[in-house]
Amino acid sequence: MFARLALCSRLPPRNRLSYIHPVSIRTFSQNKFSLPRPHGKSFVHRSELKQAKRIVVKLGSAVVTRGDECGLALGRLASIVEQVAVLQNQGREMMIVTSGAVAFGKQRLRHEILLSQSVRQALHSGQNQLKEMSVPVLEARACAAAGQSGLMALYEAMFTQYSTCTAQILVTNLDFHDEQKRRNLNSTLHELLRMNIVPIINTNDAVVPPPVPNSDLQGVNVISIKDNDSLAARLAVEMKADLLIALSDVEGLYDSPPGTDDAKLIDIFYPGDQQSVKYGTKSRVGIGGMEAKVKAALWALQGGTSVVIASGTHPKVTGHVITDIMEGKKVGTFFSEVKPAGPTVEQQTEMARHAGRTLASLHPEQRGEIICSLAELLTEKKEEILSANKRDLELAASSGRMSQAMINRLSLSTAKLNSLAIGLRQLAVSSKDSVGRVLRRTRVANNLELEQITVPIGVLLVIFESRPDCLPQVSALAIASGNALLLKGGKEASHTNKILHQLTQEALSIHGVTDAIQLVSTREEVDDLCRLDKLVDLIIPRGSSQLVRNIQRAAKGIPVLGHSEGVCHVYIDQDASIDKAIDVVRDSKCDYPAACNAMETLLIHRDLLRTPIFDQLIDMLRTEHVKIHAGPRFASYLTFSPSEVMSLRTEYGDLECCIEVVDSMQDAVDHIHKYGSSHTDVIVTESEETAEQFLQQVDSACVFWNSSSRFADGYRFGLGAEVGISTARIHARGPVGLEGLLTTKWVLRGEGHTVADFSEQGSMKYLHENIPVPQGSFS
């Protein structure tokens, strides 16, 4: 008999039929997978893994066993069981190929041997010597025989916590040589899956012969089962599984042995790439090494099953590694048969960094020439740009998923392109005084001079939604500051972004730095881009507050420059001019309500209620079709009030605003500090004293007096362009232009000076004399 089937012996006291659709205690995702696809072709992209229905999870020896190689890693195993049970209870068909019987048996047999030592020997040896008592070398097959039942009992107990039933199947290599036994195995597994039972499969290590040297995977129909990697691959293909997840003690496949210098994790591995990989030694406890895993994975891929090799031992990812893979996240190494025509995002970033260093070394005039060339291309090629933008707008309108505010952001016009070109030309002029500018010069000692100079940050990652005009703006700023740039735009603007990026690269080509700016067009998720901490130096999000918050949460080890919300206030003081108040409020709210610098809350001094200025403000907002929400205090003054606001921290992004009443300028300041987002806040008053107090006390990136909040913009500030508005208090703040994309480095020029020369016994003394820096001085 090729297999021993042991169904769970004890079911909870309820109707057995309830196991067909059990409900898990904890769920990772509420999204149901789509209908099963025809088998025979593996998935091409990670994002498609969400569709996988039948999944094989292979647990390597290093995943299941403890670091001392004796006993099981119970915590790790429990978290993996939970993920498998959750997926099973969502309606997927889960199978586990597990190791661990030998380690579990070794633990039990060692314990039995120690207990069987004579009591006298134990008493006379002393506790310390007892611990060092020698244990004979244990034969692996005996360990497996002793550990298999305990391993299965453990799995059964763990899965029972999630109302999930399990079954055990043991196989050997010889079982696959008999066609009848193979059909029996296939039939058994299908029947278990039909009954919503998780099969747990292992090699029968109690009787299995040693692995045959040089035996290998052969074709689609024949495979030598010499370890659990090849067993998992064989079963996955036999059962027409959609996905094989092989968990090991490494994060995935590296191009050289993990831990060696310059070893890089391979995100996607393609057949034919084997020659580019140098394999190391095998796992500390497993039979095979990474080379065996790759061969098994490629064999499964050839049979139509997708494969991911990932870490099942890393404490920070074990608890969600399987569910992350199922959600299409960039975890481990994904095996794909289809190699994309273009470079990977990692390769794009490397290309950008390399070309960015050349860009930074250009003369300021050369960088200015590139920006001017881009400005000219925006006007020369405007028909092509607007045609591409029209396609995006038509697709957005037909989808019905975009709000009018988002469509407005997506739309380009001749006027917008002309304004862009003007701003870029301004930037080209200011860029001549940027990279390499000397900020400070000090004579530390005789013939020892120190300079602090401006330098590029490195590689910028800008993630933006809807607004395609962001692309040339940010590109020009990156060029001016000598930074490499990686751009990720929303798919809603894909046609427009593509043409704008092509024009940007055309401009860069005049000085041979085409690769310095890269547009990510692959299916990279934002979370995956935020994990490029070894390649990216700064992330700048441009889009909705939700996008910014998501990026701030996802970024691990990479600084994020931006604002999460644009809750901007306009305060109408008791001494305000009627005409100025109406003009400022109208422009702040109605000029472009989708902008982050648009007014969201109008604060009105209590004394202005039921006065002509209040009535005219309300009439103007109604004429402009602005929907009004009442703050709590404003609502209390009204018999028939507008709908009371749900939150005073709302960013509407549309023709809506909140009106609230305050008792004084100080009350307005307190309200802004409590409910604002430190973006842009405005006071309208004729009292210079009140205005100055407001300007000094409000802790926002931009604070205005008698001026529209819409002035908070890099172009309007004369910066030429901006990458966004930052509400952070470290580094750049407010509209971030050229200066915000530069950092500094210190340059010391000496003649063999040493610190010892300046000790008490040394011959030199520090001078620390500041040397005047001429305006426009460059290092």
Coordinates of C-alpha atoms in Angstrom, one line a residue, residues 250 252-260 263 277-284 287-292 294:
V250 CA 16.1 31.9 3.3
G252 CA 14.2 33.2 -1.6
L253 CA 16.6 32.6 -4.3
Y254 CA 19.8 34.8 -4.4
D255 CA 22.1 35.2 -7.3
S256 CA 25.0 34.0 -5.1
P257 CA 25.0 32.3 -1.7
P258 CA 23.1 34.4 0.9
G259 CA 25.5 36.3 3.2
T260 CA 28.2 36.7 0.6
A263 CA 24.3 38.7 -2.9
V277 CA 23.0 31.8 -10.1
K278 CA 25.8 30.5 -7.9
Y279 CA 24.5 28.0 -5.3
G280 CA 25.8 27.6 -1.8
T281 CA 25.6 24.7 0.6
K282 CA 22.4 22.9 1.5
S283 CA 20.2 23.7 4.5
R284 CA 21.5 23.0 8.0
I287 CA 18.4 16.8 2.4
G288 CA 18.6 19.2 -0.5
G289 CA 19.9 22.7 -1.0
M290 CA 18.6 25.7 -3.0
E291 CA 19.7 24.1 -6.3
A292 CA 17.3 21.2 -5.6
V294 CA 15.1 25.5 -8.0

